[in-house]
C-alpha cells in the first residue's frame, strides 16, 4: 500500500476545498508589487536602505476577487496574475500556491562506488512516471509521486529547467518566488543551488542560472534593475554574507502590506553575470569564514540569496499587453515600478542533530536548526492543506519566506538524497518531508486515484461475474458426471456377464498362448545364439582394437625411430668428426714413429761414437801406462846415474837441476790429468755402460739400472758445471744420451737438468757444447713436464737466440727440433710467439738445410693443429698467431718440397690453418686457397686429401 493511498477522504475533501477556495479568490490582473516611486535605482552603497518592497500580505484577502482590483493596498496580494506564465507545470495544476517538489539523487562518490551495492535495493527511481519507490522494510516498499525525479545522471541544466525555471519566469512576470533545497548534508544541496561554475557553464547551479535568465530579460528591457542580498541564518540570527560585520540583522514586516524586508542587509545592484560571480564568491568566502569563526559547519546554517527585480512600467506601453496591470497609477506617462523577488535558499542539513550532547552550544544549535526546518515543514503543510493560518511566525526562516511562498508566489522545493544504503533513515525522512504536502495537495492525483479505483472496481465486478458463471458451469458439470457414473456401472455389469461367456475363449487363448510361448522360447534361443555371435564379434573387435593400438604404438615407435635416426645422424656426424680427429691423431702418431726412428738412428750414432771414444780412451790408457812405464824406467836410469855420480838423493832447496825440475812439473801435471780422467772414466763409463744396457733392452724397467741412473745423473749434472771444458763436454754428451730415453727424462728434469742445460746454452761459446746441449733440450722438450720447465725458464727465448749465436746446421736442427716439440703444447702458443720462437723457426727455415726445414715444418704443423683445436673448442678466437710472422707465405711456397714427410707436415699445417675461418682473408690474400685445392687432389696421403676436401666443402669462403 502506498503512503499516498493512506490519505483519508477527509484529507481529500479538505484539499479539494482548499483548491476551490484558491480559485475563488484568484485576484484580478493585479501586478505583483508596484510602487509609485520613481525608478531612481539606488547606488550600490545605499541599496539596502532604499529597497522598498511593495506590500504583500501573506493572508488571504478578505475581499472578493473584484475588490482586489481596487487600489487599496490592504487588499492587495502579491501577484497572482490573471494571465499565467508559460510555465505549464504550474498552469496544469492551476494552483500557483502549490509547492512543487522534485527529488534528485547525487551520483555515487568513489567510496560509495566501492562499497555500496545495496542502494538500488532500497531506492528505485522511476523518472519516466515521476515516481520513487522506497523500501520500507523487508516485506514491502512504497511508491511516491514527485513533480520531477532526477537520477544521478540529470544535468544541472535539466534540474534548473524542471525545478527553478517556472519560478524564475513567475518572478520575471512580477510574482514572488522561492526555491529551496532540502536534504541531508552531503547530498548535493549546495551543488544544486549554489554551485558557481564560473569556468564550466555546465556545472552552474540554480542561483547562477536564475541570474542568467533574469539578467538576459533585464538586458532586453532597459528599465529593469536586478539587485541581490545574500544572508546567512544561523541559530535564529541573520548575518550579512556580503558585509560580515553586520551580524544581527532584523526582519521587518510591514504591518499593513505584510511585505517582508531586511533593511539592514547589503543590497548590490548586479550589472552582469561576471559581477554576480564576484559578489557570490564574496558571499561564499564570508560564509566559510563566518562558519569557521563560529566553529560550525555551513551545513548547520541556511544561506538565502534574494534577487530583487524591479521593472519600470509605462502605463501607455502597458496598455494592450498582457502584463499585470500597474496597481498604482501616477500621472499619465509617469513610469511605475513593478517589483518582485526571488529567494533561493540552501537549507541547513536535514539530518537530525543530537540534542543529548553535553555541549551547551550544540544543544542550542540543534534546537534552533530543528526548529526552523520543523517550522518550514509546518508551513508547507498548512499551505498544502489550504489552511487559513500559515504558522510563519515560529522561526526566522519562515518569517523571511512569508511573502514569497504560497498564495500567488511560486515555490519549488528540491529534495536531495544520497545514493547509499547507509543513509536509509535520513533518505526516508527527507522523502517524507517532501512528500507529505505533495500527497495532500494533489487533487488531480486523487482524481486519478479515484478513476483507477473505479477501473479496478469494475474489474472486480467482472471477475465476480465470471466466478459466478464458472460456478454455474461446474454445477452443470457435476450433473453430467453423475450421469456418466451411472452409465459406467451399467457397462461394468455387462462386462461381467460377458466374462462368464468368455470361458471358451479363454481356453483358446491358453492354447494360443502356449504356441506363442514356445515360439518365444525358440526366438530366445536364437537371441542367445546371436548374443554369443555378437560376443565373439566383440572379442574380434577388441582384438582389432588392440592391433590398431599396437599399430599406433608402432607408429609411435616409428616416431621414436625417427628420433633415433636423427640421433644416429648426429652420432654419425660426431663419428665423422671423431674419425677426422683420429686421422689427425694417426698423423701425429706416424709422425712420432718417424721421429722415434730418427732418434733411434741418432742413438745408434751416439752409441757408435761412444764406442769409438771408449776405444780412444783405452788407447789413451795404454799410452798412459806406456808413459808410466817409460817414466819409471827413466827414473831408474836417473837414479842409477846419480848413484853412479854420487849425487845427493833429493832435490836441494836452493837449486835443482833443470831436468829434474821439468820432470817434477810434468809429473805433477800428469797426476792432475790422471785424476780427472780417472774420475771421468769411472763415472762416464758406468753411465755409458748403463746407457748401453738401456738402449739394448728397450724397456729398461730395471731397479738396478734406474737406481744407478739416478745416482749417476746427479753426478753428471754436477760435472756439467765443471770448469774443465773437456769434462763439461763429456758430461753434456752423457746427459744428451740419457735424455734421448724417455724414462730418463723425468729423472733429469727432477735433478735440475733443464736448468743446467739452459744455463749452458746461454753461457757456453763452445760449439760442441751448444750442439749437444741443444740436442739434449730437444729430447727433453718431448716431455710435458720438462716443457713446462723449459718455457718457465725462458727456454723459448734462449732457443730463439741460438739462431743468431750459431750457424752450425747440426745445432740449429736441434734447436728447431726443440721448438717444434714446444709447438705441440697448446699452453705455450702465445708465449712461444711472444718470445719469438715462431720467428726463430722461420728464420732457421731460411738456412735451406733440409733437416732444419723438416723440423720447422713439423713445428708449424704442431702449432697450427693445437691452435685450431683451441679455436674449435672455443678457448681462442681470431686470426692465427702464425700468420703474423709470415708463416702462411712460407708454408705455401714450400709445399712442393721434396722430402715426403716435410711436405706432409706443411700440408697438415695448411689444412689446420684453413679450418679457422678467421684466416680466410689471409688465405685469399696469399693465394693459399689454391694450395688447399691442390692438396685435396694431389696429396700423397688419403687422410690429408679428404681433410682438404672437407674444408673446401664446409667453408663458403673457400668454395667460391
Ligand atoms: P550539501 O550541500 O547537501 O551538503 P554538496 O552540494 O556540498 O552537499 O555536495 C556534496 C558533494 O557531492 C560535493 O562534493 C558536490 O560537488 C558533490 N555533488 C553533489 N551533487 C552532485 C551532482 N549532481 N553531480 C556531481 N557532484 C555532486
Ligand atoms: Mg551545502
mmCIF file of N, CA, C and O in Angstrom, residues 60-127:
data_model
loop_
_atom_site.group_PDB
_atom_site.id
_atom_site.type_symbol
_atom_site.label_atom_id
_atom_site.label_comp_id
_atom_site.label_asym_id
_atom_site.label_seq_id
_atom_site.Cartn_x
_atom_site.Cartn_y
_atom_site.Cartn_z
ATOM 1 N N UNK A 60 -4.831 35.415 3.097
ATOM 2 C CA UNK A 60 -5.789 35.508 2.017
ATOM 3 C C UNK A 60 -6.610 36.774 2.204
ATOM 4 O O UNK A 60 -7.038 37.092 3.314
ATOM 5 N N UNK A 61 -6.819 37.492 1.153
ATOM 6 C CA UNK A 61 -7.593 38.732 1.292
ATOM 7 C C UNK A 61 -9.055 38.413 1.627
ATOM 8 O O UNK A 61 -9.611 37.414 1.175
ATOM 9 N N UNK A 62 -9.591 39.249 2.433
ATOM 10 C CA UNK A 62 -10.989 39.024 2.847
ATOM 11 C C UNK A 62 -11.964 39.516 1.770
ATOM 12 O O UNK A 62 -13.099 39.098 1.694
ATOM 13 N N UNK A 63 -11.407 40.389 0.940
ATOM 14 C CA UNK A 63 -12.279 40.929 -0.099
ATOM 15 C C UNK A 63 -12.486 39.915 -1.221
ATOM 16 O O UNK A 63 -11.773 38.922 -1.299
ATOM 17 N N UNK A 64 -13.395 40.165 -2.066
ATOM 18 C CA UNK A 64 -13.642 39.278 -3.203
ATOM 19 C C UNK A 64 -12.638 39.598 -4.289
ATOM 20 O O UNK A 64 -11.889 40.564 -4.212
ATOM 21 N N UNK A 65 -12.676 38.789 -5.296
ATOM 22 C CA UNK A 65 -11.733 38.962 -6.400
ATOM 23 C C UNK A 65 -11.867 40.337 -7.025
ATOM 24 O O UNK A 65 -10.864 40.984 -7.301
ATOM 25 N N UNK A 66 -13.064 40.739 -7.180
ATOM 26 C CA UNK A 66 -13.226 42.028 -7.840
ATOM 27 C C UNK A 66 -12.713 43.162 -6.982
ATOM 28 O O UNK A 66 -12.150 44.121 -7.487
ATOM 29 N N UNK A 67 -12.853 42.986 -5.686
ATOM 30 C CA UNK A 67 -12.396 44.066 -4.816
ATOM 31 C C UNK A 67 -10.890 44.158 -4.797
ATOM 32 O O UNK A 67 -10.327 45.180 -4.434
ATOM 33 N N UNK A 68 -10.225 43.083 -5.184
ATOM 34 C CA UNK A 68 -8.759 43.085 -5.177
ATOM 35 C C UNK A 68 -8.236 44.100 -6.172
ATOM 36 O O UNK A 68 -7.191 44.692 -5.961
ATOM 37 N N UNK A 69 -9.004 44.300 -7.199
ATOM 38 C CA UNK A 69 -8.539 45.225 -8.216
ATOM 39 C C UNK A 69 -8.565 46.676 -7.726
ATOM 40 O O UNK A 69 -7.981 47.543 -8.344
ATOM 41 N N UNK A 70 -9.197 46.864 -6.619
ATOM 42 C CA UNK A 70 -9.199 48.224 -6.076
ATOM 43 C C UNK A 70 -7.812 48.603 -5.626
ATOM 44 O O UNK A 70 -6.985 47.763 -5.370
ATOM 45 N N UNK A 71 -7.620 49.897 -5.534
ATOM 46 C CA UNK A 71 -6.275 50.383 -5.239
ATOM 47 C C UNK A 71 -5.871 50.231 -3.798
ATOM 48 O O UNK A 71 -4.728 50.460 -3.467
ATOM 49 N N UNK A 72 -6.773 49.804 -2.972
ATOM 50 C CA UNK A 72 -6.426 49.719 -1.552
ATOM 51 C C UNK A 72 -5.294 48.743 -1.308
ATOM 52 O O UNK A 72 -5.372 47.572 -1.659
ATOM 53 N N UNK A 73 -4.199 49.258 -0.714
ATOM 54 C CA UNK A 73 -3.042 48.405 -0.502
ATOM 55 C C UNK A 73 -3.357 47.233 0.415
ATOM 56 O O UNK A 73 -2.785 46.178 0.272
ATOM 57 N N UNK A 74 -4.293 47.476 1.331
ATOM 58 C CA UNK A 74 -4.573 46.412 2.290
ATOM 59 C C UNK A 74 -5.178 45.194 1.633
ATOM 60 O O UNK A 74 -5.051 44.086 2.126
ATOM 61 N N UNK A 75 -5.827 45.391 0.497
ATOM 62 C CA UNK A 75 -6.453 44.242 -0.171
ATOM 63 C C UNK A 75 -5.547 43.639 -1.232
ATOM 64 O O UNK A 75 -5.845 42.623 -1.823
ATOM 65 N N UNK A 76 -4.418 44.297 -1.437
ATOM 66 C CA UNK A 76 -3.533 43.770 -2.484
ATOM 67 C C UNK A 76 -2.843 42.510 -2.023
ATOM 68 O O UNK A 76 -2.461 42.399 -0.881
ATOM 69 N N UNK A 77 -2.735 41.601 -2.888
ATOM 70 C CA UNK A 77 -1.870 40.474 -2.567
ATOM 71 C C UNK A 77 -0.823 40.397 -3.651
ATOM 72 O O UNK A 77 -1.013 40.869 -4.752
ATOM 73 N N UNK A 78 0.216 39.880 -3.283
ATOM 74 C CA UNK A 78 1.271 39.813 -4.288
ATOM 75 C C UNK A 78 0.759 39.004 -5.447
ATOM 76 O O UNK A 78 -0.069 38.115 -5.292
ATOM 77 N N UNK A 79 1.275 39.288 -6.545
ATOM 78 C CA UNK A 79 0.695 38.910 -7.830
ATOM 79 C C UNK A 79 0.286 37.478 -8.006
ATOM 80 O O UNK A 79 1.067 36.559 -7.872
ATOM 81 N N UNK A 80 -0.954 37.314 -8.246
ATOM 82 C CA UNK A 80 -1.440 36.075 -8.822
ATOM 83 C C UNK A 80 -2.129 36.527 -10.088
ATOM 84 O O UNK A 80 -3.319 36.808 -10.095
ATOM 85 N N UNK A 81 -1.339 36.695 -11.114
ATOM 86 C CA UNK A 81 -1.856 37.386 -12.280
ATOM 87 C C UNK A 81 -2.935 36.587 -12.977
ATOM 88 O O UNK A 81 -3.004 35.369 -12.840
ATOM 89 N N UNK A 82 -3.767 37.301 -13.715
ATOM 90 C CA UNK A 82 -4.819 36.669 -14.491
ATOM 91 C C UNK A 82 -4.169 35.837 -15.588
ATOM 92 O O UNK A 82 -4.492 34.692 -15.810
ATOM 93 N N UNK A 83 -3.221 36.507 -16.218
ATOM 94 C CA UNK A 83 -2.557 35.715 -17.266
ATOM 95 C C UNK A 83 -1.537 34.824 -16.590
ATOM 96 O O UNK A 83 -0.913 35.180 -15.596
ATOM 97 N N UNK A 84 -1.433 33.632 -17.097
ATOM 98 C CA UNK A 84 -0.498 32.699 -16.478
ATOM 99 C C UNK A 84 0.805 32.703 -17.248
ATOM 100 O O UNK A 84 0.852 32.979 -18.430
ATOM 101 N N UNK A 85 1.828 32.419 -16.554
ATOM 102 C CA UNK A 85 3.121 32.385 -17.262
ATOM 103 C C UNK A 85 3.161 31.141 -18.146
ATOM 104 O O UNK A 85 2.315 30.267 -18.057
ATOM 105 N N UNK A 86 4.218 31.064 -18.926
ATOM 106 C CA UNK A 86 4.342 29.945 -19.863
ATOM 107 C C UNK A 86 4.647 28.625 -19.141
ATOM 108 O O UNK A 86 4.594 27.579 -19.746
ATOM 109 N N UNK A 87 5.002 28.742 -17.886
ATOM 110 C CA UNK A 87 5.394 27.506 -17.210
ATOM 111 C C UNK A 87 4.203 26.612 -16.998
ATOM 112 O O UNK A 87 3.421 26.784 -16.094
ATOM 113 N N UNK A 88 4.080 25.642 -17.860
ATOM 114 C CA UNK A 88 2.859 24.853 -17.903
ATOM 115 C C UNK A 88 2.645 24.022 -16.651
ATOM 116 O O UNK A 88 1.537 23.715 -16.295
ATOM 117 N N UNK A 89 3.763 23.674 -15.978
ATOM 118 C CA UNK A 89 3.580 22.825 -14.808
ATOM 119 C C UNK A 89 2.737 23.502 -13.744
ATOM 120 O O UNK A 89 1.899 22.900 -13.116
ATOM 121 N N UNK A 90 3.044 24.767 -13.585
ATOM 122 C CA UNK A 90 2.246 25.481 -12.597
ATOM 123 C C UNK A 90 0.827 25.698 -13.117
ATOM 124 O O UNK A 90 -0.128 25.658 -12.369
ATOM 125 N N UNK A 91 0.704 25.919 -14.439
ATOM 126 C CA UNK A 91 -0.611 26.110 -15.037
ATOM 127 C C UNK A 91 -1.467 24.865 -14.905
ATOM 128 O O UNK A 91 -2.632 24.917 -14.584
ATOM 129 N N UNK A 92 -0.794 23.745 -15.158
ATOM 130 C CA UNK A 92 -1.529 22.478 -15.160
ATOM 131 C C UNK A 92 -2.319 22.297 -13.877
ATOM 132 O O UNK A 92 -3.475 21.950 -13.868
ATOM 133 N N UNK A 93 -1.627 22.557 -12.806
ATOM 134 C CA UNK A 93 -2.281 22.350 -11.518
ATOM 135 C C UNK A 93 -3.257 23.475 -11.219
ATOM 136 O O UNK A 93 -4.060 23.389 -10.310
ATOM 137 N N UNK A 94 -3.101 24.514 -12.009
ATOM 138 C CA UNK A 94 -3.957 25.669 -11.801
ATOM 139 C C UNK A 94 -3.908 26.135 -10.358
ATOM 140 O O UNK A 94 -4.901 26.549 -9.793
ATOM 141 N N UNK A 95 -2.702 25.999 -9.803
ATOM 142 C CA UNK A 95 -2.589 26.332 -8.382
ATOM 143 C C UNK A 95 -1.191 26.862 -8.090
ATOM 144 O O UNK A 95 -0.290 26.102 -7.763
ATOM 145 N N UNK A 96 -1.024 28.170 -8.242
ATOM 146 C CA UNK A 96 0.306 28.728 -8.053
ATOM 147 C C UNK A 96 0.827 28.532 -6.635
ATOM 148 O O UNK A 96 2.023 28.452 -6.413
ATOM 149 N N UNK A 97 -0.050 28.409 -5.677
ATOM 150 C CA UNK A 97 0.390 28.293 -4.289
ATOM 151 C C UNK A 97 0.932 26.913 -3.960
ATOM 152 O O UNK A 97 1.567 26.713 -2.924
ATOM 153 N N UNK A 98 0.715 25.997 -4.843
ATOM 154 C CA UNK A 98 1.186 24.638 -4.571
ATOM 155 C C UNK A 98 2.718 24.610 -4.557
ATOM 156 O O UNK A 98 3.363 25.287 -5.346
ATOM 157 N N UNK A 99 3.231 23.862 -3.635
ATOM 158 C CA UNK A 99 4.696 23.729 -3.611
ATOM 159 C C UNK A 99 5.084 22.591 -4.550
ATOM 160 O O UNK A 99 4.574 21.484 -4.452
ATOM 161 N N UNK A 100 5.925 22.984 -5.462
ATOM 162 C CA UNK A 100 6.407 21.996 -6.427
ATOM 163 C C UNK A 100 7.545 21.229 -5.770
ATOM 164 O O UNK A 100 8.473 21.827 -5.227
ATOM 165 N N UNK A 101 7.475 19.900 -5.816
ATOM 166 C CA UNK A 101 8.522 19.127 -5.138
ATOM 167 C C UNK A 101 9.205 18.172 -6.130
ATOM 168 O O UNK A 101 8.535 17.419 -6.832
ATOM 169 N N UNK A 102 10.506 18.278 -6.172
ATOM 170 C CA UNK A 102 11.282 17.373 -7.021
ATOM 171 C C UNK A 102 12.297 16.642 -6.147
ATOM 172 O O UNK A 102 12.592 17.081 -5.036
ATOM 173 N N UNK A 103 12.795 15.556 -6.678
ATOM 174 C CA UNK A 103 13.817 14.829 -5.915
ATOM 175 C C UNK A 103 15.013 14.582 -6.833
ATOM 176 O O UNK A 103 14.860 14.378 -8.036
ATOM 177 N N UNK A 104 16.200 14.670 -6.223
ATOM 178 C CA UNK A 104 17.417 14.445 -7.013
ATOM 179 C C UNK A 104 18.357 13.532 -6.240
ATOM 180 O O UNK A 104 18.543 13.714 -5.034
ATOM 181 N N UNK A 105 18.922 12.570 -6.946
ATOM 182 C CA UNK A 105 19.896 11.680 -6.301
ATOM 183 C C UNK A 105 21.294 12.078 -6.743
ATOM 184 O O UNK A 105 21.541 12.280 -7.924
ATOM 185 N N UNK A 106 22.134 12.205 -5.779
ATOM 186 C CA UNK A 106 23.526 12.557 -6.090
ATOM 187 C C UNK A 106 24.249 11.338 -6.693
ATOM 188 O O UNK A 106 23.968 10.207 -6.302
ATOM 189 N N UNK A 107 25.149 11.568 -7.641
ATOM 190 C CA UNK A 107 25.937 10.432 -8.157
ATOM 191 C C UNK A 107 26.785 9.852 -7.029
ATOM 192 O O UNK A 107 27.102 10.552 -6.076
ATOM 193 N N UNK A 108 27.112 8.616 -7.201
ATOM 194 C CA UNK A 108 27.937 7.995 -6.157
ATOM 195 C C UNK A 108 29.339 8.564 -6.171
ATOM 196 O O UNK A 108 29.876 8.814 -7.240
ATOM 197 N N UNK A 109 29.888 8.731 -5.006
ATOM 198 C CA UNK A 109 31.298 9.118 -4.951
ATOM 199 C C UNK A 109 32.145 7.849 -4.919
ATOM 200 O O UNK A 109 31.614 6.740 -4.869
ATOM 201 N N UNK A 110 33.439 8.047 -4.930
ATOM 202 C CA UNK A 110 34.358 6.915 -5.043
ATOM 203 C C UNK A 110 34.088 5.838 -4.009
ATOM 204 O O UNK A 110 34.002 4.655 -4.329
ATOM 205 N N UNK A 111 33.928 6.260 -2.794
ATOM 206 C CA UNK A 111 33.772 5.287 -1.718
ATOM 207 C C UNK A 111 32.480 4.491 -1.897
ATOM 208 O O UNK A 111 32.440 3.272 -1.742
ATOM 209 N N UNK A 112 31.420 5.215 -2.268
ATOM 210 C CA UNK A 112 30.124 4.549 -2.442
ATOM 211 C C UNK A 112 30.171 3.567 -3.604
ATOM 212 O O UNK A 112 29.569 2.506 -3.559
ATOM 213 N N UNK A 113 30.925 3.955 -4.631
ATOM 214 C CA UNK A 113 31.059 3.049 -5.776
ATOM 215 C C UNK A 113 31.680 1.737 -5.348
ATOM 216 O O UNK A 113 31.326 0.674 -5.822
ATOM 217 N N UNK A 114 32.635 1.886 -4.415
ATOM 218 C CA UNK A 114 33.366 0.697 -3.983
ATOM 219 C C UNK A 114 32.504 -0.193 -3.090
ATOM 220 O O UNK A 114 32.477 -1.388 -3.245
ATOM 221 N N UNK A 115 31.831 0.425 -2.130
ATOM 222 C CA UNK A 115 31.297 -0.394 -1.054
ATOM 223 C C UNK A 115 29.780 -0.502 -1.025
ATOM 224 O O UNK A 115 29.242 -1.299 -0.299
ATOM 225 N N UNK A 116 29.087 0.331 -1.812
ATOM 226 C CA UNK A 116 27.646 0.367 -1.587
ATOM 227 C C UNK A 116 26.867 -0.169 -2.772
ATOM 228 O O UNK A 116 26.609 0.529 -3.730
ATOM 229 N N UNK A 117 26.547 -1.420 -2.660
ATOM 230 C CA UNK A 117 25.823 -2.004 -3.786
ATOM 231 C C UNK A 117 24.329 -2.133 -3.481
ATOM 232 O O UNK A 117 23.536 -2.455 -4.345
ATOM 233 N N UNK A 118 23.968 -1.861 -2.223
ATOM 234 C CA UNK A 118 22.595 -2.143 -1.803
ATOM 235 C C UNK A 118 21.620 -1.016 -2.078
ATOM 236 O O UNK A 118 20.429 -1.162 -1.874
ATOM 237 N N UNK A 119 22.121 0.127 -2.503
ATOM 238 C CA UNK A 119 21.247 1.288 -2.626
ATOM 239 C C UNK A 119 20.054 0.995 -3.535
ATOM 240 O O UNK A 119 18.907 1.300 -3.212
ATOM 241 N N UNK A 120 20.363 0.348 -4.666
ATOM 242 C CA UNK A 120 19.309 0.057 -5.641
ATOM 243 C C UNK A 120 18.208 -0.786 -5.025
ATOM 244 O O UNK A 120 17.052 -0.755 -5.448
ATOM 245 N N UNK A 121 18.590 -1.549 -4.015
ATOM 246 C CA UNK A 121 17.628 -2.368 -3.306
ATOM 247 C C UNK A 121 16.654 -1.524 -2.494
ATOM 248 O O UNK A 121 15.529 -1.913 -2.243
ATOM 249 N N UNK A 122 17.132 -0.367 -2.057
ATOM 250 C CA UNK A 122 16.344 0.457 -1.138
ATOM 251 C C UNK A 122 15.543 1.524 -1.855
ATOM 252 O O UNK A 122 14.410 1.815 -1.503
ATOM 253 N N UNK A 123 16.176 2.136 -2.845
ATOM 254 C CA UNK A 123 15.503 3.230 -3.536
ATOM 255 C C UNK A 123 15.479 2.914 -5.026
ATOM 256 O O UNK A 123 16.507 2.576 -5.597
ATOM 257 N N UNK A 124 14.323 2.993 -5.592
ATOM 258 C CA UNK A 124 14.240 2.767 -7.033
ATOM 259 C C UNK A 124 13.615 4.010 -7.663
ATOM 260 O O UNK A 124 12.509 4.408 -7.316
ATOM 261 N N UNK A 125 14.368 4.632 -8.580
ATOM 262 C CA UNK A 125 13.864 5.836 -9.234
ATOM 263 C C UNK A 125 13.142 5.452 -10.512
ATOM 264 O O UNK A 125 13.626 4.605 -11.266
ATOM 265 N N UNK A 126 11.996 6.040 -10.724
ATOM 266 C CA UNK A 126 11.244 5.778 -11.957
ATOM 267 C C UNK A 126 10.945 7.116 -12.617
ATOM 268 O O UNK A 126 9.815 7.614 -12.545
ATOM 269 N N UNK A 127 11.969 7.733 -13.220
ATOM 270 C CA UNK A 127 11.811 9.105 -13.718
ATOM 271 C C UNK A 127 10.719 9.227 -14.796
ATOM 272 O O UNK A 127 10.086 10.275 -14.895
#
